[in-house]
Amino acid sequence: MATIVDEPNPLLQDFEFPPFDVVEDKHVRPGIRALLKNLESDLEQLERTVEPSWPKLVEPLEKITDQLTIVWSMINHLKAVKDSPELRAAIEEVQPEKVKFLLRLGQSKPIYDAFKAIQDSPQWSSLSDAQRRIVESQIKEAVLNGVALDDDKREQFNKIEQELERLSQKFEENVLDATKKFEKLITDKKDIEGLPATSLGLAAQTAASRGHADATAENGPWIITLDAPSFMSVMQHATNRGLREEIYRAYVTRASSGDLNNTAIIDEILKLRMEKAKLLNYNNYAEVSMATKMATVEKAEELLEKLRIASWDAAVQGQSSRTCPVYNIFLYTTFITMPSQTFCSQFLRVPNVGNWANLKIFRCNGILILSESCTTGWFNGYMEDLKIFSKNQGAVEAHDLTHWDTSFWAERLRESKYDINEEELRPFFSLPMVMDSLFNLAKTLFGIDIEPADGLAPVWNNDVKFYRVKDSLGSPIAYFYFDPYSRPSEKRGGAWMDEVVSRSRVLSRNGTAPRLPIAHMVCNQTPPVGDKPSLMTFREVETVFHEFGHALQHMLTMQDEGLVAGIRGIEWDAVELPSQFMENWCYHRETLMGIAKHYETGESLPEEVYLKLLAARTFRAGSLSLRQLRFASLDLELHTKYKPGASESIYDVDQRVSRKTQVIPPLPEDRFLCGFSHIFAGGYAAGYYSYKWAEVLSADAFSAFEDAGLDNGKAVQEIGHKFRETILALGGGKAPLEVFVEFRGREPSPEALLRHNGLLSATASA
């Protein structure tokens, strides 16, 4: 009789790199339950033997939390990039058991008391910054997890946490399903006029994957989806206004009807968050959120209002400094000759020269570039510009521009004003060249080498690339996965970075050197079409740089204490600093010209096109800023003042907030909130303001390089090294404000952000 041998569960095996290629839904239930059983035993053992010392408290605690973090993150990651009904069902079934264990761990009185004892002990002053941060964080988190609540209130708290976890997961699933469900089949080419060849190829490729085997870019049929590359292409390029309206309405009403309606889920989430806040003796959930952040509710609101005023002026009233059309730049090259420099290293202020106020002139390769120039009286507001421009083009909608018109006409205006066609630039931004240039920049700034390591680690899709990061001596210091392309049938939208494993001394694999960090970067950019590589928009290039910034902070950490290594333990409103910092380098001449090589001919991006890109940087800055401010202000409003079940609905709140943050108010039927995963299924609840908060930090950090001279290679390397040793290396082991001051020599100022966005004059006049 044959012996039946149980197949080993990959979730329970010891691995250096997660077995993404073999984990299936059938492994989730038994694997998670066995893991939780083992961890429950470890926790009981810790509670019996705990002492207020590092070896008897923190090290065993890190081992417990790390095991669950790695395994749960692995299956959740697979759900995000390789979704299936079976995997969803398996995760949903064991999720309450996982939450129950985390609550049991977070509410452990013996562990809490031991941390308190360390804080009150004579050894406190001898602990490192990182160790003190861990102790303080663990005490604060325990309180926020309900450790101090009476039994009946703790039971109520735990029920709330379980339900919030379930609702958040259901919210995200509804968004993904609603996005996947929509498709618009187009068979007549005149209905899709204006879409560039890349987008037509993608639409035909989508059609072919959904049963239209003979679909071609030239003859169709074509399928439009709500996935970002498809949606944005229609909004920016489709001349068919009816198509733009249909796709826009579908997008802003995702997950708001039928079985996928998130409305009731949002109300219940907000209600439960308020109940949780009250149990913890806070006035509202925003105060709970801010308890572990740099800002307070008042400080966040203050920043948002300051930026709102500056952005509103730029978007509507025409009272901000506006970047001049590129033809004005070249007027000055006739009269002034300056020494050649590789990048805009300095600026000169020319006060009150005629109608120009606070004109900044950048020296750039012997050319003087006017930046943030023409002020009050030279141009109308951005929306007025669109109306005038569209009217001059004979658009029937010129006097009635609405949501499905602004992106289309803004793109036409940008092409006219700066003579830049984003689609025509795609051949200069092929993914292989972008990644090579990004890695060269990382070598220059941070002294690291990045090399392909495909085959070393299992991957979840053949398009995923794996890389090894090495220090200046050639030793590996980190690894990361990169999943670049949109896969709307199985992969959620957006772009994100997360940890796979964190650097840790305690969890060393060889007993001597710390365990090396591993990250993953996920994007949703335009995939290769036919035999062409992925040809990217400039915004997609910025997105890759952004996510790589997050990955750098995780990978280049020098913290050996795993609980605060990399991105762990960093206040949420500071985590976007390195990501937004990296975006600035997309406008650095040497970096951009290194990227921008035609994928077929190898031709470099023409110099005049680079200068136009630079000049166009602040185009729509006010309007794009207002969009983010709407999200951030709405988030805070819902988590401070909104009362579920009262006369004002969540959509009423959105309309009210939007009257101050949107030039064109949302449609009455706008249900954007039903797809706002950041705050209802992610970590940004009462924290979306963090993007703007961290943008202040990142712009100011980049200004350190500007002050030294971006063409000064030695200075750039020195400041890059300092950035690595502070912002990237210290992780959560030191308060982010202290880390920033250590790098910059002073506290942050919003001036650099406003200057980069062309909004400095507007703020001064407000």
mmCIF file of N, CA, C and O in Angstrom, residues 32-105:
data_model
loop_
_atom_site.group_PDB
_atom_site.id
_atom_site.type_symbol
_atom_site.label_atom_id
_atom_site.label_comp_id
_atom_site.label_asym_id
_atom_site.label_seq_id
_atom_site.Cartn_x
_atom_site.Cartn_y
_atom_site.Cartn_z
ATOM 1 N N ILE A 32 -1.528 29.454 7.328
ATOM 2 C CA ILE A 32 -1.722 30.541 8.290
ATOM 3 C C ILE A 32 -2.148 29.987 9.641
ATOM 4 O O ILE A 32 -1.676 30.452 10.698
ATOM 5 N N ARG A 33 -3.004 28.975 9.636
ATOM 6 C CA ARG A 33 -3.460 28.421 10.924
ATOM 7 C C ARG A 33 -2.323 27.738 11.677
ATOM 8 O O ARG A 33 -2.199 27.879 12.897
ATOM 9 N N ALA A 34 -1.480 27.023 10.957
ATOM 10 C CA ALA A 34 -0.337 26.386 11.617
ATOM 11 C C ALA A 34 0.636 27.440 12.139
ATOM 12 O O ALA A 34 1.169 27.316 13.253
ATOM 13 N N LEU A 35 0.861 28.475 11.342
ATOM 14 C CA LEU A 35 1.765 29.545 11.762
ATOM 15 C C LEU A 35 1.223 30.241 13.009
ATOM 16 O O LEU A 35 1.970 30.484 13.973
ATOM 17 N N LEU A 36 -0.063 30.570 13.014
ATOM 18 C CA LEU A 36 -0.655 31.252 14.166
ATOM 19 C C LEU A 36 -0.597 30.387 15.426
ATOM 20 O O LEU A 36 -0.380 30.897 16.535
ATOM 21 N N LYS A 37 -0.763 29.094 15.257
ATOM 22 C CA LYS A 37 -0.673 28.181 16.411
ATOM 23 C C LYS A 37 0.735 28.218 17.008
ATOM 24 O O LYS A 37 0.914 28.287 18.242
ATOM 25 N N ASN A 38 1.747 28.187 16.133
ATOM 26 C CA ASN A 38 3.135 28.247 16.609
ATOM 27 C C ASN A 38 3.430 29.585 17.280
ATOM 28 O O ASN A 38 4.096 29.642 18.329
ATOM 29 N N LEU A 39 2.941 30.665 16.682
ATOM 30 C CA LEU A 39 3.203 31.985 17.235
ATOM 31 C C LEU A 39 2.469 32.199 18.555
ATOM 32 O O LEU A 39 2.979 32.887 19.454
ATOM 33 N N GLU A 40 1.291 31.632 18.678
ATOM 34 C CA GLU A 40 0.557 31.708 19.946
ATOM 35 C C GLU A 40 1.357 31.040 21.062
ATOM 36 O O GLU A 40 1.461 31.566 22.183
ATOM 37 N N SER A 41 1.962 29.906 20.744
ATOM 38 C CA SER A 41 2.805 29.211 21.721
ATOM 39 C C SER A 41 4.032 30.049 22.070
ATOM 40 O O SER A 41 4.415 30.157 23.249
ATOM 41 N N ASP A 42 4.648 30.677 21.052
ATOM 42 C CA ASP A 42 5.811 31.534 21.294
ATOM 43 C C ASP A 42 5.434 32.733 22.162
ATOM 44 O O ASP A 42 6.215 33.147 23.037
ATOM 45 N N LEU A 43 4.254 33.285 21.936
ATOM 46 C CA LEU A 43 3.805 34.439 22.711
ATOM 47 C C LEU A 43 3.568 34.058 24.167
ATOM 48 O O LEU A 43 3.960 34.793 25.092
ATOM 49 N N GLU A 44 2.958 32.915 24.379
ATOM 50 C CA GLU A 44 2.735 32.455 25.754
ATOM 51 C C GLU A 44 4.057 32.238 26.476
ATOM 52 O O GLU A 44 4.203 32.588 27.656
ATOM 53 N N GLN A 45 5.013 31.667 25.763
ATOM 54 C CA GLN A 45 6.336 31.457 26.342
ATOM 55 C C GLN A 45 6.994 32.790 26.688
ATOM 56 O O GLN A 45 7.587 32.956 27.769
ATOM 57 N N LEU A 46 6.874 33.774 25.788
ATOM 58 C CA LEU A 46 7.451 35.092 26.043
ATOM 59 C C LEU A 46 6.816 35.738 27.271
ATOM 60 O O LEU A 46 7.513 36.314 28.121
ATOM 61 N N GLU A 47 5.511 35.643 27.386
ATOM 62 C CA GLU A 47 4.825 36.260 28.518
ATOM 63 C C GLU A 47 5.223 35.609 29.844
ATOM 64 O O GLU A 47 5.287 36.281 30.880
ATOM 65 N N ARG A 48 5.508 34.313 29.814
ATOM 66 C CA ARG A 48 5.918 33.616 31.046
ATOM 67 C C ARG A 48 7.329 33.996 31.477
ATOM 68 O O ARG A 48 7.635 34.026 32.667
ATOM 69 N N THR A 49 8.186 34.279 30.493
ATOM 70 C CA THR A 49 9.610 34.480 30.809
ATOM 71 C C THR A 49 10.076 35.920 30.621
ATOM 72 O O THR A 49 11.262 36.203 30.788
ATOM 73 N N VAL A 50 9.156 36.822 30.272
ATOM 74 C CA VAL A 50 9.549 38.173 29.897
ATOM 75 C C VAL A 50 10.252 38.903 31.036
ATOM 76 O O VAL A 50 9.890 38.768 32.207
ATOM 77 N N GLU A 51 11.286 39.647 30.664
ATOM 78 C CA GLU A 51 12.001 40.517 31.591
ATOM 79 C C GLU A 51 12.237 41.852 30.885
ATOM 80 O O GLU A 51 12.290 41.894 29.656
ATOM 81 N N PRO A 52 12.360 42.936 31.628
ATOM 82 C CA PRO A 52 12.587 44.249 31.001
ATOM 83 C C PRO A 52 14.025 44.398 30.508
ATOM 84 O O PRO A 52 14.798 45.210 31.009
ATOM 85 N N SER A 53 14.391 43.574 29.519
ATOM 86 C CA SER A 53 15.727 43.634 28.919
ATOM 87 C C SER A 53 15.597 43.342 27.433
ATOM 88 O O SER A 53 14.620 42.732 26.991
ATOM 89 N N TRP A 54 16.599 43.734 26.683
ATOM 90 C CA TRP A 54 16.536 43.554 25.230
ATOM 91 C C TRP A 54 16.474 42.078 24.834
ATOM 92 O O TRP A 54 15.607 41.676 24.051
ATOM 93 N N PRO A 55 17.356 41.229 25.376
ATOM 94 C CA PRO A 55 17.324 39.819 24.968
ATOM 95 C C PRO A 55 16.064 39.086 25.407
ATOM 96 O O PRO A 55 15.647 38.127 24.742
ATOM 97 N N LYS A 56 15.449 39.510 26.495
ATOM 98 C CA LYS A 56 14.295 38.787 27.036
ATOM 99 C C LYS A 56 12.953 39.397 26.636
ATOM 100 O O LYS A 56 11.902 38.859 26.966
ATOM 101 N N LEU A 57 12.993 40.512 25.951
ATOM 102 C CA LEU A 57 11.746 41.173 25.554
ATOM 103 C C LEU A 57 11.732 41.504 24.068
ATOM 104 O O LEU A 57 10.923 40.974 23.309
ATOM 105 N N VAL A 58 12.626 42.369 23.630
ATOM 106 C CA VAL A 58 12.538 42.915 22.278
ATOM 107 C C VAL A 58 12.915 41.875 21.217
ATOM 108 O O VAL A 58 12.247 41.762 20.184
ATOM 109 N N GLU A 59 13.971 41.110 21.468
ATOM 110 C CA GLU A 59 14.413 40.150 20.457
ATOM 111 C C GLU A 59 13.383 39.055 20.202
ATOM 112 O O GLU A 59 13.049 38.779 19.043
ATOM 113 N N PRO A 60 12.832 38.414 21.233
ATOM 114 C CA PRO A 60 11.783 37.418 20.949
ATOM 115 C C PRO A 60 10.522 38.038 20.356
ATOM 116 O O PRO A 60 9.849 37.411 19.530
ATOM 117 N N LEU A 61 10.202 39.277 20.745
ATOM 118 C CA LEU A 61 9.034 39.947 20.174
ATOM 119 C C LEU A 61 9.238 40.200 18.686
ATOM 120 O O LEU A 61 8.316 40.006 17.876
ATOM 121 N N GLU A 62 10.433 40.636 18.301
ATOM 122 C CA GLU A 62 10.710 40.866 16.886
ATOM 123 C C GLU A 62 10.566 39.580 16.083
ATOM 124 O O GLU A 62 10.031 39.583 14.969
ATOM 125 N N LYS A 63 11.023 38.470 16.637
ATOM 126 C CA LYS A 63 10.929 37.191 15.920
ATOM 127 C C LYS A 63 9.470 36.801 15.688
ATOM 128 O O LYS A 63 9.113 36.296 14.618
ATOM 129 N N ILE A 64 8.633 37.043 16.668
ATOM 130 C CA ILE A 64 7.212 36.703 16.533
ATOM 131 C C ILE A 64 6.555 37.570 15.454
ATOM 132 O O ILE A 64 5.880 37.064 14.555
ATOM 133 N N THR A 65 6.732 38.873 15.575
ATOM 134 C CA THR A 65 6.061 39.782 14.642
ATOM 135 C C THR A 65 6.605 39.625 13.225
ATOM 136 O O THR A 65 5.849 39.726 12.251
ATOM 137 N N ASP A 66 7.894 39.341 13.098
ATOM 138 C CA ASP A 66 8.507 39.248 11.783
ATOM 139 C C ASP A 66 7.954 38.061 10.998
ATOM 140 O O ASP A 66 7.672 38.181 9.799
ATOM 141 N N GLN A 67 7.798 36.928 11.652
ATOM 142 C CA GLN A 67 7.295 35.740 10.956
ATOM 143 C C GLN A 67 5.924 35.988 10.357
ATOM 144 O O GLN A 67 5.662 35.666 9.185
ATOM 145 N N LEU A 68 5.042 36.574 11.152
ATOM 146 C CA LEU A 68 3.690 36.818 10.663
ATOM 147 C C LEU A 68 3.694 37.889 9.571
ATOM 148 O O LEU A 68 2.985 37.773 8.568
ATOM 149 N N THR A 69 4.506 38.926 9.750
ATOM 150 C CA THR A 69 4.570 40.005 8.757
ATOM 151 C C THR A 69 4.993 39.471 7.399
ATOM 152 O O THR A 69 4.379 39.793 6.366
ATOM 153 N N ILE A 70 6.027 38.634 7.366
ATOM 154 C CA ILE A 70 6.544 38.132 6.093
ATOM 155 C C ILE A 70 5.523 37.248 5.389
ATOM 156 O O ILE A 70 5.238 37.419 4.196
ATOM 157 N N VAL A 71 4.941 36.309 6.119
ATOM 158 C CA VAL A 71 4.031 35.352 5.484
ATOM 159 C C VAL A 71 2.727 36.028 5.067
ATOM 160 O O VAL A 71 2.231 35.814 3.952
ATOM 161 N N TRP A 72 2.171 36.846 5.958
ATOM 162 C CA TRP A 72 0.918 37.511 5.609
ATOM 163 C C TRP A 72 1.130 38.499 4.463
ATOM 164 O O TRP A 72 0.288 38.610 3.569
ATOM 165 N N SER A 73 2.240 39.204 4.464
ATOM 166 C CA SER A 73 2.538 40.131 3.375
ATOM 167 C C SER A 73 2.669 39.391 2.050
ATOM 168 O O SER A 73 2.275 39.905 0.993
ATOM 169 N N MET A 74 3.214 38.177 2.099
ATOM 170 C CA MET A 74 3.395 37.399 0.879
ATOM 171 C C MET A 74 2.052 37.060 0.233
ATOM 172 O O MET A 74 1.858 37.275 -0.966
ATOM 173 N N ILE A 75 1.107 36.578 1.020
ATOM 174 C CA ILE A 75 -0.178 36.195 0.420
ATOM 175 C C ILE A 75 -1.000 37.433 0.055
ATOM 176 O O ILE A 75 -1.724 37.432 -0.946
ATOM 177 N N ASN A 76 -0.871 38.503 0.825
ATOM 178 C CA ASN A 76 -1.579 39.737 0.478
ATOM 179 C C ASN A 76 -1.012 40.349 -0.793
ATOM 180 O O ASN A 76 -1.738 40.934 -1.601
ATOM 181 N N HIS A 77 0.308 40.246 -0.946
ATOM 182 C CA HIS A 77 0.946 40.744 -2.169
ATOM 183 C C HIS A 77 0.439 39.967 -3.378
ATOM 184 O O HIS A 77 0.114 40.568 -4.418
ATOM 185 N N LEU A 78 0.338 38.657 -3.241
ATOM 186 C CA LEU A 78 -0.159 37.847 -4.352
ATOM 187 C C LEU A 78 -1.599 38.219 -4.699
ATOM 188 O O LEU A 78 -1.984 38.231 -5.873
ATOM 189 N N LYS A 79 -2.389 38.541 -3.689
ATOM 190 C CA LYS A 79 -3.763 38.969 -3.964
ATOM 191 C C LYS A 79 -3.786 40.269 -4.757
ATOM 192 O O LYS A 79 -4.662 40.500 -5.589
ATOM 193 N N ALA A 80 -2.804 41.148 -4.512
ATOM 194 C CA ALA A 80 -2.757 42.433 -5.198
ATOM 195 C C ALA A 80 -2.260 42.314 -6.631
ATOM 196 O O ALA A 80 -2.658 43.097 -7.497
ATOM 197 N N VAL A 81 -1.387 41.336 -6.904
ATOM 198 C CA VAL A 81 -0.772 41.251 -8.238
ATOM 199 C C VAL A 81 -1.216 40.032 -9.039
ATOM 200 O O VAL A 81 -0.958 39.951 -10.241
ATOM 201 N N LYS A 82 -1.906 39.090 -8.366
ATOM 202 C CA LYS A 82 -2.322 37.851 -9.031
ATOM 203 C C LYS A 82 -3.644 37.392 -8.417
ATOM 204 O O LYS A 82 -3.770 36.274 -7.930
ATOM 205 N N ASP A 83 -4.611 38.272 -8.465
ATOM 206 C CA ASP A 83 -5.883 38.061 -7.778
ATOM 207 C C ASP A 83 -6.666 36.895 -8.386
ATOM 208 O O ASP A 83 -6.627 36.667 -9.589
ATOM 209 N N SER A 84 -7.355 36.179 -7.505
ATOM 210 C CA SER A 84 -8.276 35.129 -7.951
ATOM 211 C C SER A 84 -9.357 34.966 -6.885
ATOM 212 O O SER A 84 -9.119 35.237 -5.698
ATOM 213 N N PRO A 85 -10.558 34.514 -7.275
ATOM 214 C CA PRO A 85 -11.623 34.298 -6.278
ATOM 215 C C PRO A 85 -11.219 33.307 -5.197
ATOM 216 O O PRO A 85 -11.581 33.464 -4.026
ATOM 217 N N GLU A 86 -10.444 32.298 -5.586
ATOM 218 C CA GLU A 86 -10.055 31.267 -4.619
ATOM 219 C C GLU A 86 -9.088 31.818 -3.575
ATOM 220 O O GLU A 86 -9.208 31.528 -2.382
ATOM 221 N N LEU A 87 -8.129 32.627 -4.037
ATOM 222 C CA LEU A 87 -7.173 33.223 -3.099
ATOM 223 C C LEU A 87 -7.892 34.193 -2.168
ATOM 224 O O LEU A 87 -7.638 34.234 -0.964
ATOM 225 N N ARG A 88 -8.797 34.989 -2.716
ATOM 226 C CA ARG A 88 -9.579 35.915 -1.897
ATOM 227 C C ARG A 88 -10.322 35.179 -0.780
ATOM 228 O O ARG A 88 -10.314 35.583 0.374
ATOM 229 N N ALA A 89 -11.012 34.106 -1.176
ATOM 230 C CA ALA A 89 -11.833 33.370 -0.209
ATOM 231 C C ALA A 89 -10.968 32.791 0.901
ATOM 232 O O ALA A 89 -11.363 32.799 2.087
ATOM 233 N N ALA A 90 -9.793 32.275 0.540
ATOM 234 C CA ALA A 90 -8.904 31.687 1.541
ATOM 235 C C ALA A 90 -8.416 32.743 2.523
ATOM 236 O O ALA A 90 -8.414 32.521 3.749
ATOM 237 N N ILE A 91 -8.001 33.892 2.005
ATOM 238 C CA ILE A 91 -7.518 34.961 2.877
ATOM 239 C C ILE A 91 -8.642 35.476 3.768
ATOM 240 O O ILE A 91 -8.448 35.717 4.969
ATOM 241 N N GLU A 92 -9.826 35.650 3.173
ATOM 242 C CA GLU A 92 -10.967 36.159 3.945
ATOM 243 C C GLU A 92 -11.312 35.233 5.108
ATOM 244 O O GLU A 92 -11.683 35.687 6.193
ATOM 245 N N GLU A 93 -11.146 33.931 4.906
ATOM 246 C CA GLU A 93 -11.510 32.969 5.950
ATOM 247 C C GLU A 93 -10.554 33.016 7.143
ATOM 248 O O GLU A 93 -10.978 32.898 8.296
ATOM 249 N N VAL A 94 -9.259 33.196 6.874
ATOM 250 C CA VAL A 94 -8.293 33.174 7.983
ATOM 251 C C VAL A 94 -7.975 34.560 8.530
ATOM 252 O O VAL A 94 -7.328 34.684 9.571
ATOM 253 N N GLN A 95 -8.431 35.594 7.833
ATOM 254 C CA GLN A 95 -8.117 36.951 8.288
ATOM 255 C C GLN A 95 -8.575 37.234 9.710
ATOM 256 O O GLN A 95 -7.815 37.822 10.498
ATOM 257 N N PRO A 96 -9.802 36.859 10.116
ATOM 258 C CA PRO A 96 -10.201 37.118 11.505
ATOM 259 C C PRO A 96 -9.278 36.458 12.529
ATOM 260 O O PRO A 96 -9.050 37.007 13.614
ATOM 261 N N GLU A 97 -8.733 35.294 12.184
ATOM 262 C CA GLU A 97 -7.824 34.607 13.099
ATOM 263 C C GLU A 97 -6.499 35.366 13.215
ATOM 264 O O GLU A 97 -5.910 35.451 14.298
ATOM 265 N N LYS A 98 -6.064 35.925 12.093
ATOM 266 C CA LYS A 98 -4.843 36.737 12.110
ATOM 267 C C LYS A 98 -5.049 37.995 12.941
ATOM 268 O O LYS A 98 -4.203 38.372 13.768
ATOM 269 N N VAL A 99 -6.183 38.676 12.741
ATOM 270 C CA VAL A 99 -6.476 39.893 13.488
ATOM 271 C C VAL A 99 -6.593 39.583 14.981
ATOM 272 O O VAL A 99 -6.097 40.339 15.828
ATOM 273 N N LYS A 100 -7.208 38.465 15.303
ATOM 274 C CA LYS A 100 -7.358 38.068 16.710
ATOM 275 C C LYS A 100 -5.994 37.905 17.373
ATOM 276 O O LYS A 100 -5.773 38.354 18.516
ATOM 277 N N PHE A 101 -5.061 37.268 16.663
ATOM 278 C CA PHE A 101 -3.727 37.095 17.234
ATOM 279 C C PHE A 101 -3.019 38.434 17.416
ATOM 280 O O PHE A 101 -2.389 38.677 18.459
ATOM 281 N N LEU A 102 -3.114 39.319 16.411
ATOM 282 C CA LEU A 102 -2.449 40.615 16.522
ATOM 283 C C LEU A 102 -3.024 41.439 17.673
ATOM 284 O O LEU A 102 -2.282 42.157 18.359
ATOM 285 N N LEU A 103 -4.323 41.339 17.894
ATOM 286 C CA LEU A 103 -4.923 42.041 19.027
ATOM 287 C C LEU A 103 -4.428 41.447 20.348
ATOM 288 O O LEU A 103 -4.135 42.161 21.299
ATOM 289 N N ARG A 104 -4.350 40.136 20.383
ATOM 290 C CA ARG A 104 -3.827 39.459 21.583
ATOM 291 C C ARG A 104 -2.391 39.911 21.864
ATOM 292 O O ARG A 104 -2.014 40.186 23.008
ATOM 293 N N LEU A 105 -1.580 40.019 20.801
ATOM 294 C CA LEU A 105 -0.196 40.461 20.945
ATOM 295 C C LEU A 105 -0.135 41.932 21.345
ATOM 296 O O LEU A 105 0.603 42.314 22.267
#
